[in-house]
Short mmCIF file of C-alpha atoms and ligand atoms in Angstrom, two decimals:
data_model
loop_
_atom_site.label_atom_id
_atom_site.label_comp_id
_atom_site.label_asym_id
_atom_site.label_seq_id
_atom_site.Cartn_x
_atom_site.Cartn_y
_atom_site.Cartn_z
CA MET A 1115 21.61 -16.38 -15.43
CA ILE A 1116 20.25 -19.52 -13.06
CA SER A 1117 22.01 -22.62 -13.56
CA GLU A 1118 20.13 -26.04 -13.59
CA THR A 1119 21.55 -27.41 -10.56
CA GLN A 1120 20.05 -24.59 -8.69
CA LYS A 1121 17.10 -24.33 -6.22
CA PRO A 1122 13.88 -23.96 -7.85
CA VAL A 1123 13.47 -19.83 -8.53
CA LEU A 1124 10.25 -18.12 -7.43
CA VAL A 1125 9.91 -14.70 -9.09
CA CYS A 1126 8.77 -12.39 -6.52
CA VAL A 1127 7.85 -8.77 -8.24
CA VAL A 1128 7.15 -5.02 -6.90
CA GLY A 1129 6.59 -1.91 -8.55
CA ALA A 1130 4.81 0.68 -6.25
CA ARG A 1131 5.45 1.97 -2.99
CA PRO A 1132 2.70 0.20 -1.36
CA ASN A 1133 4.39 -3.29 -2.29
CA PHE A 1134 7.84 -2.63 -0.60
CA MET A 1135 6.21 -3.23 2.80
CA LYS A 1136 4.33 -6.13 1.38
CA ILE A 1137 7.28 -8.03 0.09
CA ALA A 1138 10.02 -7.12 2.60
CA PRO A 1139 8.50 -9.98 5.18
CA VAL A 1140 7.92 -12.02 2.25
CA MET A 1141 11.64 -12.00 1.23
CA ALA A 1142 12.64 -12.65 4.71
CA ALA A 1143 10.59 -15.83 5.11
CA ILE A 1144 12.08 -17.02 1.96
CA LYS A 1145 15.51 -16.24 3.04
CA GLU A 1146 14.63 -18.74 6.08
CA GLN A 1147 13.65 -21.54 3.66
CA SER A 1148 16.51 -21.08 1.71
CA ASP A 1149 17.03 -24.76 1.32
CA HIS A 1150 14.21 -25.34 -0.28
CA LEU A 1151 13.77 -22.50 -3.21
CA GLN A 1152 15.66 -19.13 -3.89
CA PRO A 1153 14.17 -15.78 -4.72
CA TYR A 1154 14.27 -13.40 -8.16
CA LEU A 1155 13.03 -10.45 -6.93
CA VAL A 1156 12.06 -8.24 -10.14
CA HIS A 1157 11.50 -4.53 -9.36
CA THR A 1158 9.65 -3.17 -12.41
CA GLY A 1159 10.31 0.83 -11.85
CA GLN A 1160 6.92 1.86 -11.68
CA HIS A 1161 7.95 3.85 -8.56
CA TYR A 1162 11.40 5.42 -9.45
CA ASP A 1163 11.78 8.48 -6.70
CA GLU A 1164 14.20 8.06 -3.86
CA ALA A 1165 11.26 8.92 -1.52
CA MET A 1166 9.25 6.34 -3.24
CA LYS A 1167 11.56 3.62 -3.59
CA ASP A 1168 15.03 3.66 -2.35
CA SER A 1169 14.14 4.84 1.25
CA PHE A 1170 11.71 1.70 1.47
CA PHE A 1171 14.48 -0.73 0.45
CA ARG A 1172 17.33 0.25 3.23
CA GLN A 1173 14.60 0.59 5.85
CA LEU A 1174 12.84 -2.23 5.21
CA GLY A 1175 16.14 -4.66 4.51
CA ILE A 1176 15.01 -5.46 1.02
CA PRO A 1177 17.48 -7.02 -1.06
CA GLU A 1178 18.36 -5.18 -3.76
CA PRO A 1179 16.26 -6.22 -6.96
CA ASP A 1180 17.90 -8.52 -9.45
CA VAL A 1181 16.33 -6.38 -12.19
CA ASP A 1182 14.86 -3.23 -12.47
CA LEU A 1183 12.83 -2.96 -15.67
CA GLU A 1184 12.87 0.72 -15.16
CA VAL A 1185 9.00 1.56 -16.49
CA GLY A 1186 8.72 4.60 -14.99
CA SER A 1187 5.17 6.44 -15.11
CA GLY A 1188 2.82 6.85 -18.29
CA SER A 1189 -0.59 5.85 -19.17
CA HIS A 1190 -2.34 2.81 -17.40
CA ALA A 1191 -2.01 1.15 -21.22
CA VAL A 1192 1.53 2.36 -21.73
CA GLN A 1193 2.96 1.48 -18.35
CA THR A 1194 1.17 -2.02 -17.96
CA ALA A 1195 2.02 -3.04 -21.52
CA GLU A 1196 5.47 -1.87 -21.25
CA ILE A 1197 5.90 -3.92 -17.61
CA MET A 1198 4.43 -6.83 -19.85
CA ARG A 1199 7.05 -6.30 -22.68
CA LEU A 1200 10.05 -6.30 -20.60
CA PHE A 1201 9.34 -9.10 -17.73
CA GLU A 1202 8.41 -11.50 -20.55
CA PRO A 1203 12.24 -12.07 -21.13
CA VAL A 1204 12.67 -12.04 -17.30
CA LEU A 1205 10.37 -15.62 -17.22
CA ASP A 1206 12.28 -16.99 -20.23
CA GLU A 1207 15.45 -16.73 -19.00
CA LEU A 1208 14.58 -17.91 -15.09
CA ASN A 1209 11.87 -20.77 -15.95
CA PRO A 1210 10.76 -20.25 -12.19
CA PHE A 1211 8.00 -22.77 -10.83
CA ALA A 1212 5.92 -20.01 -9.76
CA VAL A 1213 5.51 -16.32 -9.93
CA LEU A 1214 4.76 -14.30 -6.67
CA VAL A 1215 2.94 -11.08 -6.98
CA VAL A 1216 1.39 -8.64 -4.30
CA GLY A 1217 -1.37 -5.85 -4.05
CA ASP A 1218 -3.54 -4.67 -6.51
CA VAL A 1219 -0.95 -1.88 -8.62
CA ASN A 1220 -0.48 -2.20 -12.31
CA SER A 1221 2.78 -4.04 -11.68
CA THR A 1222 0.69 -6.81 -10.13
CA ILE A 1223 -1.57 -7.57 -13.01
CA ALA A 1224 0.75 -6.87 -15.51
CA CYS A 1225 3.19 -9.24 -14.38
CA GLY A 1226 0.32 -11.85 -13.24
CA LEU A 1227 -0.75 -11.81 -16.91
CA VAL A 1228 2.81 -12.70 -18.43
CA ALA A 1229 3.04 -15.72 -16.27
CA VAL A 1230 -0.11 -17.33 -16.63
CA LYS A 1231 0.39 -17.02 -20.48
CA LYS A 1232 3.51 -19.04 -19.93
CA HIS A 1233 1.62 -21.57 -17.87
CA ILE A 1234 3.55 -20.37 -14.66
CA PRO A 1235 1.61 -20.53 -12.10
CA LEU A 1236 0.75 -17.37 -10.38
CA ILE A 1237 0.39 -16.44 -6.64
CA HIS A 1238 -1.60 -13.55 -5.20
CA VAL A 1239 -0.61 -12.32 -1.71
CA GLU A 1240 -3.57 -9.94 -0.71
CA ALA A 1241 -6.54 -11.86 -2.60
CA GLY A 1242 -10.05 -11.10 -2.51
CA LEU A 1243 -10.44 -7.34 -1.55
CA ARG A 1244 -13.20 -5.91 -3.20
CA SER A 1245 -14.34 -2.10 -2.88
CA GLY A 1246 -17.20 -2.86 -5.88
CA ASP A 1247 -15.75 0.08 -7.38
CA ARG A 1248 -14.65 -0.36 -11.06
CA GLN A 1249 -13.95 2.96 -11.15
CA MET A 1250 -10.62 2.37 -9.03
CA PRO A 1251 -7.77 0.93 -11.40
CA GLU A 1252 -7.00 -0.99 -8.40
CA GLU A 1253 -10.27 -2.50 -8.31
CA ILE A 1254 -9.58 -3.92 -11.79
CA ASN A 1255 -6.29 -5.15 -11.06
CA ARG A 1256 -7.89 -6.85 -8.23
CA VAL A 1257 -10.55 -8.76 -9.83
CA LEU A 1258 -8.01 -9.68 -12.90
CA THR A 1259 -5.21 -10.86 -10.76
CA ASP A 1260 -7.83 -13.04 -8.90
CA GLN A 1261 -8.97 -14.96 -11.85
CA ILE A 1262 -5.70 -16.10 -13.18
CA SER A 1263 -4.07 -16.90 -9.74
CA ASP A 1264 -3.16 -20.58 -8.92
CA LEU A 1265 -2.94 -19.58 -4.98
CA LEU A 1266 -5.00 -16.76 -3.39
CA PHE A 1267 -3.80 -15.63 0.04
CA THR A 1268 -5.94 -13.42 1.85
CA THR A 1269 -5.69 -10.88 4.89
CA GLU A 1270 -9.22 -11.22 6.24
CA LYS A 1271 -11.60 -14.16 6.61
CA GLU A 1272 -14.35 -12.65 4.37
CA ALA A 1273 -12.23 -12.12 1.46
CA ALA A 1274 -12.40 -15.70 0.60
CA LYS A 1275 -16.18 -14.96 0.15
CA ASN A 1276 -15.85 -12.56 -2.87
CA LEU A 1277 -13.61 -15.14 -4.76
CA VAL A 1278 -16.21 -17.96 -4.30
CA ALA A 1279 -18.72 -15.62 -5.25
CA GLU A 1280 -16.75 -14.65 -8.53
CA GLY A 1281 -15.88 -18.46 -9.67
CA ILE A 1282 -12.73 -19.20 -7.89
CA GLY A 1283 -12.56 -22.51 -6.31
CA SER A 1284 -12.02 -22.34 -2.26
CA GLU A 1285 -9.12 -25.05 -2.14
CA ARG A 1286 -6.81 -22.31 -3.86
CA VAL A 1287 -7.75 -19.65 -1.17
CA VAL A 1288 -5.56 -19.57 1.93
CA PHE A 1289 -6.11 -17.49 4.65
CA ALA A 1290 -2.53 -16.09 5.69
CA GLY A 1291 -2.86 -13.16 7.61
CA ASN A 1292 -1.60 -9.22 6.84
CA VAL A 1293 1.89 -9.04 5.45
CA MET A 1294 1.83 -5.77 6.05
CA ILE A 1295 1.01 -5.74 9.43
CA ASP A 1296 4.46 -8.45 9.37
CA THR A 1297 6.37 -5.48 8.41
CA LEU A 1298 4.67 -3.31 10.92
CA LEU A 1299 5.21 -5.19 13.82
CA ASN A 1300 9.01 -5.95 12.67
CA ASN A 1301 9.49 -2.06 12.56
CA LEU A 1302 7.52 -0.14 15.01
CA LYS A 1303 10.27 -0.26 17.73
CA ASN A 1304 12.54 1.54 15.22
CA ALA A 1305 9.95 3.96 13.99
CA MET A 1306 11.25 7.57 13.86
CA PRO A 1307 9.32 9.86 16.95
CA PHE A 1308 6.95 12.44 15.34
CA SER A 1309 9.12 15.22 16.82
CA GLU A 1310 12.24 14.36 14.84
CA VAL A 1311 10.23 13.62 11.44
CA LEU A 1312 8.77 17.24 11.80
CA ARG A 1313 12.24 18.60 12.30
CA LYS A 1314 14.06 16.76 9.57
CA TYR A 1315 11.31 17.48 7.24
CA SER A 1316 9.61 20.70 7.57
CA ALA A 1317 10.81 23.75 6.30
CA ASP A 1318 9.09 25.54 9.55
CA GLN A 1319 11.44 24.58 12.58
CA ASP A 1320 8.94 26.69 15.13
CA LEU A 1321 6.17 23.96 14.82
CA GLN A 1322 4.12 23.73 18.03
CA ILE A 1323 2.49 20.30 17.44
CA ILE A 1324 2.23 18.18 20.44
CA GLU A 1325 1.94 14.16 20.33
CA LYS A 1326 -1.74 12.55 19.91
CA ASN A 1327 -2.68 16.26 19.11
CA TYR A 1328 -2.51 16.67 15.58
CA ALA A 1329 -4.06 14.63 12.31
CA LEU A 1330 -1.93 12.97 9.80
CA LEU A 1331 -3.32 13.49 6.16
CA THR A 1332 -2.32 11.37 3.16
CA MET A 1333 -4.46 11.65 -0.14
CA HIS A 1334 -3.23 10.48 -3.63
CA ARG A 1335 -6.52 8.48 -5.31
CA PRO A 1336 -7.11 9.94 -8.87
CA SER A 1337 -10.87 10.19 -7.31
CA ASN A 1338 -10.08 12.83 -5.04
CA VAL A 1339 -6.88 14.55 -6.47
CA ASP A 1340 -7.65 14.73 -10.19
CA ASP A 1341 -10.83 16.49 -10.11
CA LYS A 1342 -10.50 20.05 -9.42
CA GLU A 1343 -13.68 20.44 -7.65
CA VAL A 1344 -13.33 17.23 -5.39
CA LEU A 1345 -9.72 18.20 -4.63
CA SER A 1346 -10.83 21.61 -3.70
CA ARG A 1347 -13.71 20.93 -1.67
CA VAL A 1348 -11.42 18.49 0.63
CA LEU A 1349 -8.49 21.24 0.96
CA GLU A 1350 -11.33 23.64 2.09
CA THR A 1351 -12.53 20.66 4.70
CA ILE A 1352 -9.24 20.15 6.13
CA VAL A 1353 -8.60 24.11 5.97
CA GLU A 1354 -11.42 24.39 8.13
CA ILE A 1355 -10.14 20.95 10.50
CA SER A 1356 -6.70 22.38 10.84
CA GLN A 1357 -8.18 25.48 12.63
CA LYS A 1358 -9.24 22.81 15.51
CA LEU A 1359 -6.38 20.41 15.15
CA PRO A 1360 -2.91 20.96 13.31
CA VAL A 1361 -2.88 19.15 10.47
CA VAL A 1362 0.60 17.09 9.19
CA PHE A 1363 0.60 16.25 4.97
CA PRO A 1364 3.13 14.34 3.72
CA VAL A 1365 2.48 15.02 -0.23
CA HIS A 1366 2.12 12.29 -2.91
CA PRO A 1367 3.98 13.67 -6.24
CA ARG A 1368 0.65 13.09 -8.26
CA THR A 1369 -1.00 15.38 -5.39
CA GLU A 1370 1.44 17.84 -5.58
CA LYS A 1371 1.44 18.16 -9.16
CA MET A 1372 -2.61 18.65 -8.98
CA ILE A 1373 -2.69 20.98 -6.53
CA GLU A 1374 -0.28 23.17 -8.36
CA LYS A 1375 -1.91 22.72 -11.88
CA PHE A 1376 -5.46 23.59 -10.21
CA GLY A 1377 -4.36 26.60 -8.50
CA LEU A 1378 -4.72 25.32 -4.83
CA VAL A 1379 -1.40 25.95 -3.01
CA GLU A 1380 -2.78 29.28 -1.79
CA LYS A 1381 -5.96 27.51 -0.39
CA LEU A 1382 -3.37 25.02 1.39
CA LYS A 1383 -1.24 27.85 2.51
CA SER A 1384 -4.58 29.37 4.49
CA GLY A 1385 -4.96 26.52 7.06
CA ASN A 1386 -2.59 25.17 9.80
CA ILE A 1387 -1.34 22.64 7.47
CA THR A 1388 2.33 21.58 7.60
CA CYS A 1389 3.21 20.03 4.04
CA LEU A 1390 6.15 17.52 3.84
CA PRO A 1391 7.62 15.36 1.07
CA PRO A 1392 6.46 11.87 0.73
CA LEU A 1393 8.39 9.99 3.79
CA PRO A 1394 10.21 6.97 3.86
CA TYR A 1395 8.31 4.08 5.85
CA LEU A 1396 10.09 4.80 9.59
CA GLU A 1397 8.69 8.20 9.37
CA ILE A 1398 5.24 7.87 8.11
CA LEU A 1399 5.15 4.92 10.90
CA GLY A 1400 5.99 7.53 13.86
CA LEU A 1401 3.88 10.03 12.35
CA MET A 1402 0.71 7.54 12.42
CA SER A 1403 1.64 6.22 15.89
CA SER A 1404 1.65 9.56 17.55
CA ALA A 1405 -1.89 11.11 15.50
CA LYS A 1406 -4.74 11.71 17.47
CA VAL A 1407 -6.71 10.79 13.86
CA VAL A 1408 -5.19 9.74 10.59
CA LEU A 1409 -7.38 11.04 7.40
CA THR A 1410 -6.55 9.02 4.32
CA ASP A 1411 -7.47 7.58 1.29
CA SER A 1412 -4.68 4.63 1.09
CA GLY A 1413 -5.59 1.29 1.44
CA GLY A 1414 -2.39 0.71 3.66
CA LEU A 1415 -3.15 3.15 6.05
CA GLN A 1416 -6.56 2.07 6.91
CA GLU A 1417 -4.81 -1.29 7.81
CA GLU A 1418 -1.99 0.25 9.87
CA THR A 1419 -4.07 2.29 11.84
CA THR A 1420 -6.13 -0.48 12.74
CA ALA A 1421 -3.28 -2.46 13.81
CA LEU A 1422 -2.14 0.59 15.89
CA GLY A 1423 -5.32 1.54 17.63
CA VAL A 1424 -5.53 5.21 15.79
CA PRO A 1425 -8.57 6.38 14.80
CA CYS A 1426 -8.80 6.88 10.73
CA ILE A 1427 -11.17 8.41 8.85
CA THR A 1428 -11.22 7.40 5.35
CA LEU A 1429 -11.74 9.69 2.54
CA ARG A 1430 -13.51 7.28 -0.03
CA GLU A 1431 -17.08 6.14 -0.46
CA SER A 1432 -15.92 2.61 -0.16
CA THR A 1433 -13.28 0.40 0.94
CA GLU A 1434 -11.79 -2.95 -0.09
CA ARG A 1435 -11.05 -3.40 3.93
CA PRO A 1436 -14.18 -4.05 5.38
CA ILE A 1437 -12.73 -5.99 8.50
CA THR A 1438 -10.99 -2.23 9.48
CA VAL A 1439 -14.44 -0.85 9.91
CA ASP A 1440 -16.14 -4.28 10.95
CA GLU A 1441 -13.43 -4.28 13.74
CA GLY A 1442 -10.74 -1.60 13.54
CA THR A 1443 -10.72 1.81 13.94
CA ASN A 1444 -11.81 2.81 10.54
CA VAL A 1445 -15.00 4.89 9.16
CA ILE A 1446 -15.36 5.61 5.29
CA VAL A 1447 -16.92 9.35 4.97
CA GLY A 1448 -16.04 9.84 1.10
CA SER A 1449 -15.38 13.66 0.15
CA ASP A 1450 -18.81 14.90 1.85
CA TYR A 1451 -17.92 18.06 3.73
CA ASP A 1452 -20.48 17.15 6.65
CA LYS A 1453 -19.33 13.63 6.73
CA ILE A 1454 -15.87 14.55 7.44
CA ILE A 1455 -16.77 17.56 9.79
CA SER A 1456 -18.76 15.36 12.10
CA SER A 1457 -16.57 12.59 12.36
CA LEU A 1458 -13.84 14.79 13.44
CA LYS A 1459 -15.86 16.13 16.04
CA ASP A 1460 -16.12 12.68 17.15
CA VAL A 1461 -12.40 12.10 17.74
CA LEU A 1462 -12.45 15.46 19.14
CA GLU A 1463 -15.14 14.69 21.82
CA THR A 1464 -14.62 10.91 22.56
CA GLY A 1465 -11.64 9.83 21.22
CA GLY A 1466 -12.99 8.41 17.94
CA LYS A 1467 -13.81 5.10 17.29
CA SER A 1468 -11.78 2.41 19.16
CA GLY A 1469 -11.34 -1.49 17.82
CA GLN A 1470 -9.55 -4.41 17.73
CA VAL A 1471 -6.64 -6.16 15.85
CA PRO A 1472 -8.03 -8.54 13.65
CA GLU A 1473 -7.49 -12.68 13.25
CA LYS A 1474 -3.68 -13.44 11.95
CA TRP A 1475 -2.62 -9.76 12.22
CA ASP A 1476 0.21 -11.14 13.98
CA GLY A 1477 3.37 -10.52 12.09
CA ARG A 1478 3.70 -14.26 10.78
CA ALA A 1479 1.35 -14.18 7.62
CA ALA A 1480 4.65 -14.40 5.43
CA GLU A 1481 6.16 -17.30 7.52
CA ARG A 1482 2.76 -18.92 6.74
CA ILE A 1483 2.75 -18.04 2.94
CA ILE A 1484 6.10 -19.61 2.32
CA GLN A 1485 5.31 -22.39 3.85
CA LYS A 1486 2.20 -22.98 2.05
CA ILE A 1487 4.18 -22.62 -0.87
CA ILE A 1488 7.14 -25.03 -0.13
CA SER A 1489 3.96 -27.61 0.48
CA HIS A 1490 1.79 -27.03 -2.39
CA TYR A 1491 4.63 -26.83 -5.27
CA LEU A 1492 8.24 -28.45 -4.16
C1 UD1 B 1830 0.14 3.93 -7.67
C2 UD1 B 1830 -0.97 2.95 -7.71
C3 UD1 B 1830 -1.60 2.92 -6.10
C4 UD1 B 1830 -0.89 2.92 -5.15
C5 UD1 B 1830 -0.07 4.19 -5.32
C6 UD1 B 1830 0.89 4.70 -4.33
C7 UD1 B 1830 -1.59 2.00 -9.72
C8 UD1 B 1830 -2.56 1.33 -10.50
N1 UD1 B 1830 -2.00 2.95 -8.68
O1 UD1 B 1830 -0.48 5.12 -7.65
O2 UD1 B 1830 -2.30 1.93 -6.13
O3 UD1 B 1830 -1.76 3.18 -3.80
O4 UD1 B 1830 0.83 3.96 -6.47
O5 UD1 B 1830 1.85 5.61 -4.26
O6 UD1 B 1830 -0.64 0.70 -9.79
N2 UD1 B 1830 5.93 9.55 -9.73
C9 UD1 B 1830 6.97 10.59 -9.48
N3 UD1 B 1830 7.50 9.61 -8.67
C10 UD1 B 1830 7.79 8.33 -8.54
C11 UD1 B 1830 6.57 7.99 -9.00
C12 UD1 B 1830 5.46 8.65 -9.63
O7 UD1 B 1830 6.75 11.39 -9.39
O8 UD1 B 1830 8.50 7.17 -8.28
C13 UD1 B 1830 4.70 10.76 -10.26
C14 UD1 B 1830 4.81 10.61 -11.83
O9 UD1 B 1830 4.38 11.87 -12.30
C15 UD1 B 1830 3.17 9.74 -12.01
C16 UD1 B 1830 2.62 10.06 -10.78
O10 UD1 B 1830 3.10 10.12 -9.92
O11 UD1 B 1830 2.57 10.54 -13.01
C17 UD1 B 1830 1.65 8.85 -10.31
O12 UD1 B 1830 2.44 7.71 -10.28
P1 UD1 B 1830 1.70 6.30 -11.18
O13 UD1 B 1830 2.54 5.27 -10.57
O14 UD1 B 1830 1.02 6.14 -12.09
O15 UD1 B 1830 0.45 6.09 -9.59
P2 UD1 B 1830 0.27 6.39 -8.18
O16 UD1 B 1830 -1.16 7.47 -8.61
O17 UD1 B 1830 1.60 6.22 -7.48
#
């Protein structure tokens, strides 16, 4: 319980893996300004495994959550409703001056909705990104969270246009930069060397994988892994790629379940593919920075590869992060065999797409965000 004599409270929310990299620099920036405000960190428990949660808190120095709502997995409706139900009493007890949410997961919209219904201002970090694909649960979460937010921090300049087009006043939108890249720059020197990652996590200790001569694959989007035909086609393409370039594949729990369910384990084993468990941050950072190319359907990896200058082939039909294509190293290919193979050919023959680091991806986004929050509300 926080007494009235204490500083104004900012409730910060995390729930799923991609949130942890985003909240870490925000919590550090709040600590720097602890004369002005005090954080209260809520973990909804959307992700709960050691590999999906605890390792990130430890490695990124995120303080222990003040409360863990322990909602766990469920359908979208059940998960979202359960987060809302358990988050409400937290706000009743704390009476914060604002609630800060990051990213686009179910925890983001669930907590945002509870806050605004209680007339507590909502702050959204990573606002304004749009893929245009409303089949993606994250797109719905983005559009709705932005609509109800009071202060919206964007990672790329063009994102403001999406918000204005949806009727959001430009005075509420602040181009702050990319908190995920704050985390990347803060941790790059501590990244685990790729060879150590393989030694530590692979069952096969005789791997012949050389620096800048392997592809890193990550894949967990429902559109890629929940459909047997699509998953089967993508895996077949990856098996073919692996004959030319070894593939390292940390497997998300959702993907692992689907590979087993659809009977695709043998197909996966037929390629030169090293499967690993989901990895902690410093491990994935080490694998990413030493890869020749990254194949992914993640949003975060599209941005991180652009910041690192590593070519990225995105296994999705669209991206909500167009700056990674316009300025960075990213190409969008979907799940089409020909497009994936021809992008890989380009990487092998020419080294792939080069790019530049976008504006304000400079390691100071969280600092700018907290300064703005203080001047705006306190
Ligand atoms: C969620 C986010 C997605 C994000 C991804 C990163 C939403 C709508 N989706 O998707 O944007 O890119 O996290 O990982 O919020 N599971 C475990 N251990 C865990 C968590 C989940 O085994 O710690 C399993 C559960 O069986 C669950 C499945 O993984 O059913 C999927 O988890 P869920 O949180 O529903 O969605 P993600 O696919 O992880």
